[in-house]
Short mmCIF file of C-alpha atoms in Angstrom, two decimals:
data_model
loop_
_atom_site.label_atom_id
_atom_site.label_comp_id
_atom_site.label_asym_id
_atom_site.label_seq_id
_atom_site.Cartn_x
_atom_site.Cartn_y
_atom_site.Cartn_z
CA MET Y 1 -33.54 -21.89 -0.27
CA ALA Y 2 -36.46 -22.84 1.96
CA THR Y 3 -35.96 -24.68 5.25
CA SER Y 4 -38.12 -26.72 7.65
CA LYS Y 5 -39.19 -25.40 11.07
CA THR Y 6 -36.24 -27.04 12.89
CA GLY Y 7 -33.91 -25.83 10.16
CA GLN Y 8 -35.31 -22.32 10.56
CA LEU Y 9 -34.62 -22.43 14.26
CA TYR Y 10 -31.00 -23.55 13.94
CA ARG Y 11 -30.03 -21.80 10.74
CA LEU Y 12 -32.05 -18.62 10.97
CA ARG Y 13 -33.48 -17.68 14.35
CA ILE Y 14 -30.55 -18.67 16.57
CA PRO Y 15 -27.92 -16.88 14.39
CA ILE Y 16 -30.15 -13.77 14.28
CA ALA Y 17 -30.59 -13.92 18.07
CA ILE Y 18 -26.79 -14.25 18.58
CA THR Y 19 -26.18 -11.34 16.20
CA PHE Y 20 -28.74 -9.23 18.07
CA ILE Y 21 -27.32 -9.98 21.55
CA VAL Y 22 -23.67 -9.50 20.51
CA GLY Y 23 -24.47 -6.36 18.50
CA ILE Y 24 -26.42 -4.76 21.37
CA MET Y 25 -23.65 -5.73 23.81
CA MET Y 26 -21.00 -4.01 21.66
CA ILE Y 27 -23.15 -0.90 21.20
CA LEU Y 28 -23.80 -0.67 24.95
CA SER Y 29 -20.11 -1.13 25.77
CA GLN Y 30 -19.31 1.90 23.59
CA VAL Y 31 -22.26 4.03 24.66
CA ILE Y 32 -22.04 3.32 28.40
CA ALA Y 33 -18.22 3.07 28.52
CA LYS Y 34 -17.97 6.64 29.82
CA LYS Y 35 -20.17 5.69 32.79
CA GLN Y 36 -17.87 2.75 33.61
CA VAL Y 37 -20.29 -0.17 33.72
CA PRO Y 38 -17.80 -3.03 34.18
CA VAL Y 39 -20.15 -5.79 32.95
CA PHE Y 40 -20.49 -4.31 29.46
CA ILE Y 41 -16.82 -3.38 29.13
CA ASP Y 42 -15.77 -6.86 30.26
CA MET Y 43 -18.22 -8.55 27.88
CA ALA Y 44 -17.08 -6.39 24.96
CA GLY Y 45 -13.45 -7.33 25.69
CA ARG Y 46 -14.37 -11.03 25.74
CA ILE Y 47 -16.29 -10.73 22.47
CA GLN Y 48 -13.31 -9.02 20.83
CA SER Y 49 -11.05 -11.86 22.02
CA TRP Y 50 -13.48 -14.41 20.54
CA VAL Y 51 -13.42 -12.51 17.24
CA MET Y 52 -9.61 -12.70 17.20
CA VAL Y 53 -9.66 -16.45 17.91
CA ILE Y 54 -12.29 -17.08 15.23
CA SER Y 55 -10.33 -14.89 12.73
CA ALA Y 56 -7.19 -16.93 13.33
CA PHE Y 57 -9.18 -20.14 12.85
CA MET Y 58 -10.72 -18.71 9.67
CA ALA Y 59 -7.28 -17.88 8.28
CA VAL Y 60 -6.12 -21.48 8.81
CA ALA Y 61 -9.37 -22.87 7.39
CA THR Y 62 -9.08 -20.62 4.30
CA ILE Y 63 -5.50 -21.72 3.64
CA PHE Y 64 -6.56 -25.37 4.01
CA ARG Y 65 -9.50 -24.84 1.66
CA VAL Y 66 -7.33 -23.17 -0.99
CA PHE Y 67 -4.81 -25.99 -0.75
CA VAL Y 68 -7.53 -28.64 -1.14
CA THR Y 69 -8.84 -26.81 -4.25
CA TRP Y 70 -5.34 -26.83 -5.75
CA LEU Y 71 -4.98 -30.54 -5.04
CA SER Y 72 -8.32 -31.43 -6.65
CA THR Y 73 -7.46 -29.32 -9.74
CA MET Y 74 -4.14 -31.16 -10.01
CA ARG Y 75 -5.81 -34.55 -9.63
CA GLU Y 76 -8.38 -33.84 -12.37
CA ARG Y 77 -5.78 -32.39 -14.80
CA LYS Y 78 -8.46 -30.90 -17.06
CA THR Y 79 -7.35 -29.31 -20.31
CA GLY Y 80 -7.03 -25.57 -19.88
CA SER Y 81 -7.12 -25.72 -16.07
CA ASN Y 82 -3.40 -24.85 -15.88
CA TRP Y 83 -2.89 -27.52 -13.26
CA GLN Y 84 0.88 -27.19 -13.66
CA LEU Y 85 0.69 -23.69 -12.21
CA PHE Y 86 -1.26 -25.03 -9.23
CA LEU Y 87 1.44 -27.64 -8.74
CA ILE Y 88 4.12 -24.93 -8.63
CA SER Y 89 1.96 -22.88 -6.22
CA ALA Y 90 1.47 -25.91 -3.96
CA ILE Y 91 5.21 -26.69 -3.89
CA GLY Y 92 6.01 -23.02 -3.17
CA PHE Y 93 3.37 -22.86 -0.46
CA LEU Y 94 4.60 -26.04 1.24
CA ALA Y 95 8.26 -24.98 1.03
CA ARG Y 96 7.52 -21.57 2.57
CA PHE Y 97 5.23 -23.08 5.20
CA ILE Y 98 7.72 -25.75 6.32
CA VAL Y 99 10.70 -23.37 6.32
CA GLY Y 100 8.64 -20.77 8.22
CA ILE Y 101 7.61 -23.25 10.92
CA TRP Y 102 11.06 -24.79 11.21
CA ASN Y 103 13.25 -21.72 10.77
CA GLY Y 104 11.17 -18.89 12.25
CA LEU Y 105 10.41 -15.42 10.91
CA THR Y 106 13.99 -14.20 10.66
CA GLY Y 107 15.93 -17.46 10.24
CA VAL Y 108 18.62 -18.04 7.62
CA TRP Y 109 16.47 -20.16 5.31
CA THR Y 110 13.47 -17.87 5.59
CA ASN Y 111 15.73 -15.00 4.60
CA TRP Y 112 17.15 -17.02 1.73
CA ILE Y 113 13.64 -17.60 0.32
CA LEU Y 114 12.83 -13.92 0.82
CA SER Y 115 15.99 -12.53 -0.73
CA TYR Y 116 16.50 -14.96 -3.60
CA VAL Y 117 12.98 -16.08 -4.52
CA LEU Y 118 10.26 -13.70 -3.35
CA VAL Y 119 12.04 -10.38 -3.82
CA PRO Y 120 13.28 -11.04 -7.41
CA MET Y 121 9.88 -12.43 -8.43
CA GLU Y 122 8.00 -9.51 -7.00
CA THR Y 123 10.45 -7.06 -8.56
CA GLY Y 124 9.71 -8.70 -11.93
CA ILE Y 125 5.96 -8.43 -11.43
CA TRP Y 126 6.19 -4.74 -10.49
CA ALA Y 127 8.42 -4.06 -13.47
CA PHE Y 128 5.73 -5.59 -15.70
CA ASN Y 129 3.23 -3.30 -14.02
CA GLY Y 130 5.33 -0.32 -15.08
CA PHE Y 131 4.97 -1.35 -18.72
CA PHE Y 132 1.23 -1.78 -18.34
CA TYR Y 133 0.80 1.69 -16.80
CA TRP Y 134 2.85 3.10 -19.61
CA SER Y 135 0.74 1.58 -22.42
CA THR Y 136 -2.43 2.47 -20.50
CA ALA Y 137 -1.53 6.14 -20.86
CA TRP Y 138 -1.77 5.63 -24.61
CA ARG Y 139 -4.86 3.43 -24.63
CA SER Y 140 -7.19 4.89 -22.04
CA PHE Y 141 -7.07 8.67 -22.27
CA LYS Y 142 -9.23 9.26 -25.32
CA ILE Y 143 -11.17 12.33 -24.24
CA ARG Y 144 -14.66 11.22 -25.24
CA SER Y 145 -16.53 13.16 -22.56
CA PRO Y 146 -15.99 16.22 -20.32
CA GLU Y 147 -15.49 13.88 -17.33
CA VAL Y 148 -12.55 12.15 -19.00
CA GLY Y 149 -11.16 15.58 -19.93
CA TRP Y 150 -11.31 16.68 -16.29
CA LEU Y 151 -9.66 13.40 -15.22
CA PHE Y 152 -6.87 13.95 -17.74
CA PHE Y 153 -6.35 17.51 -16.53
CA CYS Y 154 -6.04 16.35 -12.90
CA MET Y 155 -3.66 13.56 -13.91
CA ALA Y 156 -1.51 16.05 -15.81
CA VAL Y 157 -1.35 18.48 -12.86
CA GLN Y 158 -0.48 15.74 -10.34
CA THR Y 159 2.12 14.18 -12.63
CA LEU Y 160 3.78 17.50 -13.40
CA SER Y 161 3.80 18.46 -9.71
CA ILE Y 162 5.87 15.38 -8.86
CA ALA Y 163 8.31 15.50 -11.80
CA PRO Y 164 10.97 18.23 -11.51
CA VAL Y 165 10.35 19.18 -15.15
CA GLY Y 166 6.81 20.20 -14.17
CA SER Y 167 7.75 22.80 -11.59
CA LEU Y 168 10.49 24.01 -13.94
CA ALA Y 169 8.09 24.55 -16.83
CA PHE Y 170 5.17 25.78 -14.70
CA PRO Y 171 6.34 27.27 -11.36
CA TRP Y 172 2.72 27.53 -10.13
CA ILE Y 173 2.05 23.81 -10.58
CA THR Y 174 2.97 22.69 -7.02
CA ASP Y 175 0.71 25.27 -5.37
CA PHE Y 176 -2.08 24.45 -7.76
CA SER Y 177 -1.64 20.72 -7.09
CA ASN Y 178 -1.76 21.35 -3.32
CA TRP Y 179 -4.92 23.40 -3.73
CA LEU Y 180 -6.43 20.61 -5.83
CA ASN Y 181 -5.44 18.00 -3.21
CA ASN Y 182 -6.49 19.93 -0.16
CA GLY Y 183 -9.67 21.43 -1.56
CA ILE Y 184 -11.40 19.49 -4.27
CA ILE Y 185 -9.91 15.99 -3.94
CA ARG Y 186 -9.79 15.94 -0.14
CA GLY Y 187 -13.31 17.42 0.05
CA GLY Y 188 -14.65 14.76 -2.29
CA GLU Y 189 -12.82 12.04 -0.36
CA ARG Y 190 -14.27 13.25 2.95
CA ALA Y 191 -17.76 13.32 1.47
CA MET Y 192 -17.30 9.72 0.34
CA LEU Y 193 -16.00 8.73 3.78
CA ILE Y 194 -19.00 10.29 5.53
CA THR Y 195 -21.36 8.54 3.11
CA THR Y 196 -19.62 5.20 3.73
CA ALA Y 197 -19.80 5.74 7.50
CA ILE Y 198 -23.52 6.53 7.41
CA THR Y 199 -24.12 3.48 5.19
CA GLY Y 200 -22.13 1.37 7.67
CA VAL Y 201 -24.30 2.56 10.58
CA VAL Y 202 -27.51 1.83 8.66
CA VAL Y 203 -26.32 -1.65 7.58
CA GLY Y 204 -25.18 -2.30 11.18
CA ILE Y 205 -28.58 -1.40 12.62
CA ARG Y 206 -30.37 -3.52 10.00
CA THR Y 207 -28.05 -6.47 10.73
CA VAL Y 208 -28.53 -6.24 14.51
CA LEU Y 209 -32.30 -6.08 14.05
CA GLY Y 210 -32.24 -9.11 11.77
CA MET Y 211 -33.40 -7.21 8.68
CA GLU Y 212 -30.13 -7.74 6.80
CA ARG Y 213 -29.54 -11.49 6.38
CA GLY Y 214 -27.03 -11.75 3.57
CA TYR Y 215 -24.54 -13.42 5.93
CA LEU Y 216 -26.96 -16.32 6.47
CA GLY Y 217 -26.51 -17.50 2.90
CA GLY Y 218 -29.98 -16.70 1.54
CA ILE Y 219 -32.10 -18.84 3.89
CA THR Y 220 -35.86 -18.17 3.62
CA MET Y 221 -38.18 -17.43 6.53
CA ARG Y 222 -40.94 -19.94 5.80
CA PRO Y 223 -41.10 -23.25 3.92
CA ALA Y 224 -41.43 -22.41 0.24
CA THR Y 225 -44.90 -22.62 -1.27
CA LYS Y 226 -45.64 -22.64 -4.95
CA GLY Y 227 -44.74 -19.34 -6.57
CA THR Y 228 -44.13 -17.41 -3.34
CA GLU Y 229 -40.74 -17.35 -1.73
CA GLU Y 230 -39.68 -14.88 0.87
CA LYS Y 231 -36.02 -14.49 0.26
CA ALA Y 232 -33.68 -13.61 3.06
CA GLY Y 233 -31.47 -10.54 2.94
CA MET I 1 0.83 -21.62 -34.82
CA LYS I 2 1.97 -20.52 -38.28
CA ARG I 3 -1.63 -19.86 -39.33
CA LEU I 4 -2.32 -17.91 -36.18
CA THR I 5 0.67 -15.67 -36.83
CA LYS I 6 -0.48 -15.08 -40.41
CA ASP I 7 -4.00 -14.14 -39.27
CA THR I 8 -2.60 -11.86 -36.63
CA GLU I 9 -0.40 -10.15 -39.20
CA LYS I 10 -3.40 -9.63 -41.51
CA GLU I 11 -5.47 -8.25 -38.67
CA LYS I 12 -2.62 -5.96 -37.75
CA GLU I 13 -2.37 -4.55 -41.28
CA LYS I 14 -6.08 -3.64 -41.35
CA LEU I 15 -5.92 -1.40 -38.29
CA PRO I 16 -4.86 2.29 -38.31
CA TRP I 17 -1.44 2.87 -36.76
CA ASP I 18 -2.68 4.26 -33.43
CA GLU I 19 -5.07 1.38 -32.82
CA ARG I 20 -2.35 -1.06 -33.87
CA LEU I 21 -0.29 0.33 -31.01
CA ASP I 22 -3.18 -0.43 -28.65
CA ARG I 23 -2.83 -4.13 -29.28
CA TRP I 24 0.90 -4.41 -30.00
CA PRO I 25 2.52 -1.85 -27.71
CA ILE I 26 6.09 -3.12 -28.16
CA PRO I 27 7.29 0.25 -29.67
CA TRP I 28 6.01 2.07 -26.56
CA TYR I 29 7.74 -0.43 -24.29
CA THR I 30 10.99 0.11 -26.20
CA LEU I 31 10.59 3.88 -25.85
CA PHE I 32 9.91 3.42 -22.13
CA VAL I 33 13.13 1.45 -21.64
CA ILE I 34 15.14 4.02 -23.63
CA LEU I 35 13.74 6.92 -21.54
CA ILE I 36 14.70 5.10 -18.34
CA LEU I 37 18.17 4.29 -19.60
CA ILE I 38 19.09 7.79 -20.86
CA PRO I 39 19.50 9.42 -17.40
CA LEU I 40 21.45 6.39 -16.17
CA PHE I 41 24.15 6.95 -18.79
CA ARG I 42 23.84 10.72 -19.12
CA PRO I 43 22.23 12.46 -16.10
CA ILE I 44 20.26 15.55 -17.12
CA GLY I 45 20.39 17.19 -13.70
CA LEU I 46 17.29 19.36 -13.85
CA PRO I 47 17.13 21.79 -10.90
CA LEU I 48 14.89 20.59 -8.10
CA ALA I 49 13.01 23.07 -5.91
CA ILE I 50 12.72 21.92 -2.29
CA SER I 51 9.10 21.85 -1.20
CA ASP I 52 7.85 23.11 2.17
CA PRO I 53 6.84 19.71 3.63
CA THR I 54 10.31 18.27 2.93
CA ARG I 55 12.00 21.29 4.50
CA ARG I 56 9.75 20.99 7.57
CA PHE I 57 10.62 17.27 7.80
CA TYR I 58 14.33 18.04 7.72
CA ASN I 59 14.11 20.96 10.12
CA PHE I 60 12.08 19.02 12.69
CA ILE I 61 14.70 16.27 12.94
CA GLU I 62 17.45 18.88 12.93
CA GLN I 63 15.84 20.72 15.87
CA LEU I 64 15.27 17.65 18.06
CA PRO I 65 17.39 17.87 21.23
CA ALA I 66 20.28 15.41 21.55
CA GLY I 67 19.19 12.09 23.07
CA SER I 68 15.59 12.34 21.81
CA VAL I 69 13.99 9.00 21.00
CA VAL I 70 12.59 8.45 17.50
CA LEU I 71 10.37 5.48 16.73
CA ILE I 72 10.51 4.48 13.06
CA SER I 73 7.88 2.22 11.51
CA GLN I 74 9.11 1.18 8.12
CA GLY I 75 7.13 -0.74 5.53
CA VAL I 76 9.19 -0.42 2.36
CA GLY I 77 7.93 -3.18 0.07
CA ILE I 78 9.26 -4.27 -3.29
CA GLY I 79 6.48 -2.46 -5.14
CA SER I 80 7.02 0.72 -3.17
CA TYR I 81 10.82 0.47 -3.28
CA PRO I 82 11.38 3.16 -5.99
CA GLU I 83 9.44 5.71 -3.94
CA LEU I 84 9.97 4.71 -0.32
CA GLY I 85 13.46 3.25 -0.67
CA THR I 86 15.00 6.63 -1.47
CA GLN I 87 13.21 8.18 1.49
CA LEU I 88 14.31 5.44 3.90
CA GLU I 89 17.89 5.88 2.77
CA ALA I 90 17.78 9.65 3.28
CA ILE I 91 16.04 9.43 6.68
CA TYR I 92 18.53 6.80 7.81
CA THR I 93 21.44 9.05 6.77
CA HIS I 94 19.95 11.94 8.75
CA MET I 95 19.40 9.76 11.83
CA MET I 96 23.04 8.67 11.67
CA ARG I 97 24.24 12.28 11.57
CA ARG I 98 22.24 13.52 14.52
CA PRO I 99 22.89 12.49 18.15
CA LEU I 100 19.46 10.88 18.41
CA LYS I 101 18.38 7.49 19.69
CA PHE I 102 16.09 5.47 17.49
CA ILE I 103 14.03 2.30 17.60
CA ILE I 104 13.20 0.85 14.21
CA TYR I 105 10.81 -1.95 13.31
CA SER I 106 9.61 -3.50 10.05
CA THR I 107 5.92 -4.09 9.36
CA GLY I 108 6.49 -7.02 7.00
CA THR I 109 9.05 -9.52 5.80
CA GLU I 110 9.87 -7.52 2.65
CA ALA I 111 10.31 -4.42 4.76
CA TRP I 112 12.88 -6.20 6.87
CA VAL I 113 14.88 -7.20 3.76
CA ALA I 114 14.61 -3.62 2.51
CA LEU I 115 15.97 -2.27 5.78
CA GLN I 116 18.94 -4.62 5.66
CA THR I 117 19.80 -3.84 2.04
CA ILE I 118 18.82 -0.18 1.63
CA ALA I 119 19.99 1.16 4.96
CA PHE I 120 22.51 -1.22 6.44
CA VAL I 121 24.22 -2.37 3.22
CA HIS I 122 24.04 0.80 1.07
CA LYS I 123 24.70 3.28 3.85
CA GLY I 124 26.63 1.16 6.34
CA VAL I 125 25.59 -0.21 9.72
CA PRO I 126 24.99 2.34 12.50
CA GLU I 127 28.16 1.19 14.25
CA SER I 128 30.17 2.72 11.39
CA TYR I 129 28.67 6.10 12.41
CA GLY I 130 29.64 5.63 16.05
CA LYS I 131 26.21 4.42 17.21
CA LYS I 132 26.12 1.61 19.72
CA TYR I 133 23.52 -1.14 19.54
CA GLY I 134 21.18 -1.23 22.49
CA VAL I 135 22.29 2.22 23.68
CA ASP I 136 21.75 4.48 20.63
CA TYR I 137 19.54 2.29 18.52
CA VAL I 138 17.49 -0.89 18.65
CA GLU I 139 16.14 -2.95 15.79
CA LEU I 140 12.96 -4.75 16.76
CA GLY I 141 12.83 -6.77 13.53
CA ILE I 142 9.51 -7.78 12.02
CA VAL I 143 6.54 -7.00 14.24
CA PRO I 144 3.51 -8.87 12.87
CA GLY I 145 0.08 -7.25 12.61
CA THR I 146 -1.54 -4.34 10.85
CA ASP I 147 0.29 -1.00 11.07
CA GLU I 148 -2.13 0.71 13.44
CA VAL I 149 -2.31 -2.30 15.78
CA ILE I 150 1.50 -2.60 15.88
CA ALA I 151 1.91 1.12 16.62
CA SER I 152 -0.80 1.11 19.26
CA SER I 153 0.53 -2.04 20.92
CA LEU I 154 4.19 -0.94 20.90
CA LEU I 155 3.36 2.45 22.33
CA SER I 156 1.39 0.76 25.11
CA SER I 157 4.28 -1.54 26.00
CA PHE I 158 7.40 -2.28 23.98
CA SER I 159 8.40 -5.33 26.01
CA ARG I 160 4.99 -7.01 25.85
CA THR I 161 4.59 -6.43 22.09
CA ALA I 162 8.12 -7.36 21.06
CA PRO I 163 9.72 -9.36 23.90
CA THR I 164 12.91 -9.91 21.86
CA ASP I 165 14.71 -7.73 19.31
CA ALA I 166 15.84 -8.73 15.79
CA ARG I 167 19.01 -10.26 17.22
CA GLY I 168 17.21 -12.40 19.77
CA ASN I 169 18.11 -10.26 22.82
CA ALA I 170 15.49 -9.80 25.51
CA ILE I 171 14.12 -6.28 25.09
CA ASN I 172 14.42 -5.45 28.78
CA SER I 173 18.14 -6.32 28.74
CA LEU I 174 18.90 -3.39 26.36
CA PRO I 175 19.76 -0.08 28.09
CA LEU I 176 17.74 2.03 25.60
CA MET I 177 14.65 -0.10 26.07
CA GLN I 178 14.96 0.11 29.85
CA GLN I 179 14.52 3.89 29.44
CA VAL I 180 11.80 3.60 26.83
CA GLN I 181 9.02 1.44 28.21
CA ASP I 182 6.10 2.96 26.30
CA GLY I 183 4.95 5.92 24.20
CA HIS I 184 5.62 8.46 26.97
CA SER I 185 9.35 8.39 26.20
CA VAL I 186 9.01 8.67 22.40
CA ASN I 187 9.68 12.16 20.99
CA LEU I 188 8.92 11.53 17.31
CA PHE I 189 7.17 8.87 15.24
CA ILE I 190 8.25 8.43 11.61
CA TYR I 191 5.94 6.32 9.48
CA ILE I 192 7.46 5.07 6.22
CA SER I 193 4.64 3.38 4.33
CA GLY I 194 2.53 3.35 1.21
CA LEU I 195 -0.63 2.80 3.26
CA PRO I 196 -3.15 5.47 4.33
CA PRO I 197 -1.91 7.16 7.52
CA ALA I 198 -5.31 7.82 9.13
CA ASP I 199 -5.43 4.87 11.54
CA VAL I 200 -1.83 5.20 12.70
CA ILE I 201 -2.24 8.96 13.24
CA ARG I 202 -5.31 8.28 15.36
CA THR I 203 -3.14 6.29 17.79
CA VAL I 204 0.17 8.13 17.61
CA HIS I 205 -1.07 11.71 17.56
CA GLY I 206 -4.60 11.28 18.88
CA VAL I 207 -3.92 9.01 21.86
CA TRP I 208 -0.23 9.59 22.64
CA ASN I 209 0.20 13.14 21.29
CA ILE I 210 3.55 12.24 19.70
CA PRO I 211 4.68 14.38 16.72
CA PHE I 212 3.98 12.36 13.56
CA MET I 213 5.87 12.52 10.26
CA MET I 214 5.40 10.35 7.21
CA ALA I 215 7.35 9.24 4.15
CA THR I 216 4.75 8.21 1.62
CA GLN I 217 4.00 7.19 -1.94
CA ALA I 218 2.45 9.67 -4.38
CA LEU I 219 -0.86 7.80 -4.11
CA GLU I 220 -1.26 8.68 -0.41
CA TRP I 221 -0.04 12.26 -0.75
CA VAL I 222 -3.61 13.61 -0.79
CA ASP I 223 -4.16 12.16 2.70
CA CYS I 224 -0.91 13.66 3.96
CA VAL I 225 -1.78 17.13 2.63
CA GLY I 226 -5.07 16.95 4.54
CA PHE I 227 -3.45 15.87 7.81
CA MET I 228 -0.68 18.47 7.52
CA GLY I 229 -3.34 21.14 6.99
CA GLY I 230 -5.18 19.87 10.07
CA GLY I 231 -2.02 19.89 12.21
CA GLN I 232 -2.06 16.15 13.01
CA MET I 233 1.03 15.59 10.85
CA VAL I 234 4.14 17.73 11.22
CA ALA I 235 5.59 17.04 7.78
CA ALA I 236 5.76 14.44 5.02
CA LEU I 237 7.94 13.35 2.12
CA ASN I 238 6.21 12.92 -1.23
CA SER I 239 7.40 9.83 -3.14
CA THR I 240 10.73 9.75 -5.02
CA ARG I 241 10.73 13.51 -5.34
CA GLY I 242 10.52 13.92 -1.55
CA GLY I 243 13.46 11.54 -1.14
CA ALA I 244 15.47 13.43 -3.73
CA GLU I 245 14.75 16.79 -2.06
CA TYR I 246 15.84 15.31 1.26
CA GLU I 247 19.09 14.14 -0.34
CA LEU I 248 19.66 17.70 -1.54
CA LEU I 249 19.06 19.09 1.96
CA LEU I 250 21.47 16.54 3.41
CA GLY I 251 24.02 17.30 0.71
CA THR I 252 24.35 13.63 -0.22
CA PRO I 253 23.10 13.11 -3.78
CA GLY I 254 21.97 9.51 -4.16
CA ILE I 255 19.55 7.27 -5.96
CA GLY I 256 16.64 9.68 -5.42
CA LEU I 257 18.21 12.47 -7.44
CA LYS I 258 19.15 10.02 -10.20
CA ALA I 259 15.56 8.80 -10.27
CA THR I 260 14.13 12.33 -10.67
CA ASP I 261 15.63 12.57 -14.16
CA MET I 262 13.86 9.33 -15.07
CA LEU I 263 10.67 10.74 -13.56
CA SER I 264 10.97 13.90 -15.66
CA LEU I 265 11.45 11.99 -18.92
CA THR I 266 8.91 9.21 -18.41
CA PHE I 267 6.24 11.47 -16.87
CA THR I 268 6.58 13.97 -19.72
CA ALA I 269 6.15 11.12 -22.19
CA ILE I 270 3.14 9.80 -20.25
CA LEU I 271 1.55 13.23 -20.72
CA VAL I 272 2.60 13.64 -24.35
CA LEU I 273 1.29 10.22 -25.43
CA PRO I 274 -2.39 10.89 -24.59
CA VAL I 275 -2.12 14.33 -26.21
CA ILE I 276 -0.90 12.76 -29.49
CA ARG I 277 -3.55 10.07 -29.16
CA ASN I 278 -6.29 12.66 -28.76
CA ILE I 279 -5.09 14.73 -31.69
CA VAL I 280 -5.25 11.60 -33.88
CA TYR I 281 -8.62 10.62 -32.40
CA PHE I 282 -10.26 14.01 -32.91
CA SER I 283 -8.77 14.59 -36.38
CA ARG I 284 -10.14 11.19 -37.49
CA LYS I 285 -13.53 12.02 -36.00
CA PHE I 286 -13.55 15.39 -37.74
CA ARG I 287 -12.53 13.79 -41.08
CA ARG I 288 -15.33 11.22 -40.80
CA ARG I 289 -17.89 13.96 -40.22
CA THR I 290 -16.75 16.07 -43.16
#
């Protein structure tokens, strides 16, 4: 999506400049925090408060947007759109919303909805899940490759370590499961965490420097010319 | 509709029996229900070895001096009820037995319902154990926010985070809360949740240096093993089994021990099913080759 010069200024350069200033401010507040520079610490605190306010606004906006989508689906009543389900969702949403506002978080009616509507429904959904897990054990564990074999072996060890029958049949299973958890699984998990953290730092630096522009919605740098488009992000 | 059923029946007949079960798993579902029902009517009572983490959990609470303050964050949801519900019940029983003071809060609306039904209805309100509200225990009700933020905020200041308790009393009007203003007066933090413990540990153990124990689902057990090895977590209960072991230690067999029989039967079947499936799969593959 190419934009004009004014468009570039408002939709590209100013957001990048704000990102750069805010990003640098947050980095400095963390780096110089030990030296107690009040300006940076104060600014970082303010920015965090803004983020909280904007998040709350976003939550309300998202709920409003979802509700509007439901309403438009109901109005169109297209075949196969399951508009009846949206109608039920909208009624449920409104009922919960009104009761919540009027009756508070722990009021009698809020509790009634929780105990007699939400809890039984969720119990039903989780019970269905149990059946799905069960049939998945039959469907998914065809050992077609060594990787699946290894996965099955780990699943068997973990399952047997939890069920009493496991430690009864194989007394070593709990120790082995702990070794597996603490050594191999935990090690792998830590490696993944470190990788994610490094990736986060790199993406953060790129975003602050304006090299990562996915959040701008794919706006191009220059007006598009025939055949050449410099895509953002 | 009639035609569709006919076609489906034809399609069904063409498939080998194991693949037919892939698409129409009703026999497996029936077997699943039967395996769950058997221990309900006829408990098998397989012996249960008590694991080290559960014993450490029990011993730590047992060794706390009288009057110690325990802060309990409980997030038992409907989905996690089979695993965490048994643990909450057992921990609650232990808290009632010991002369300890405790402050309990729920991290969500479902958790609050769970606390009322699992602990207060099944096991009786604390008053029936001689505990006095406001002096021996306080229920903060639902504290909104993510678990780590709630823990961090409460430990910084109870009265600013939750100005009123679940019954609408001002926090500062309760004698227990006048003693316990922040994390400095808390002697133990028990985290009952199916969420990863890392962020909460960072605040509770890292910032406040309060002993941290967790009752968790099997999915998060790997995390707990790591933190126990590192010394950030004193002990942890592992899913339904942990709850059942705790019941054994307390000498009060309950729903956890009943559930372990179901675990044994269904988990064994979950392991046997793929084995049968693979035998069929490989024998068919071998037959095709030859």
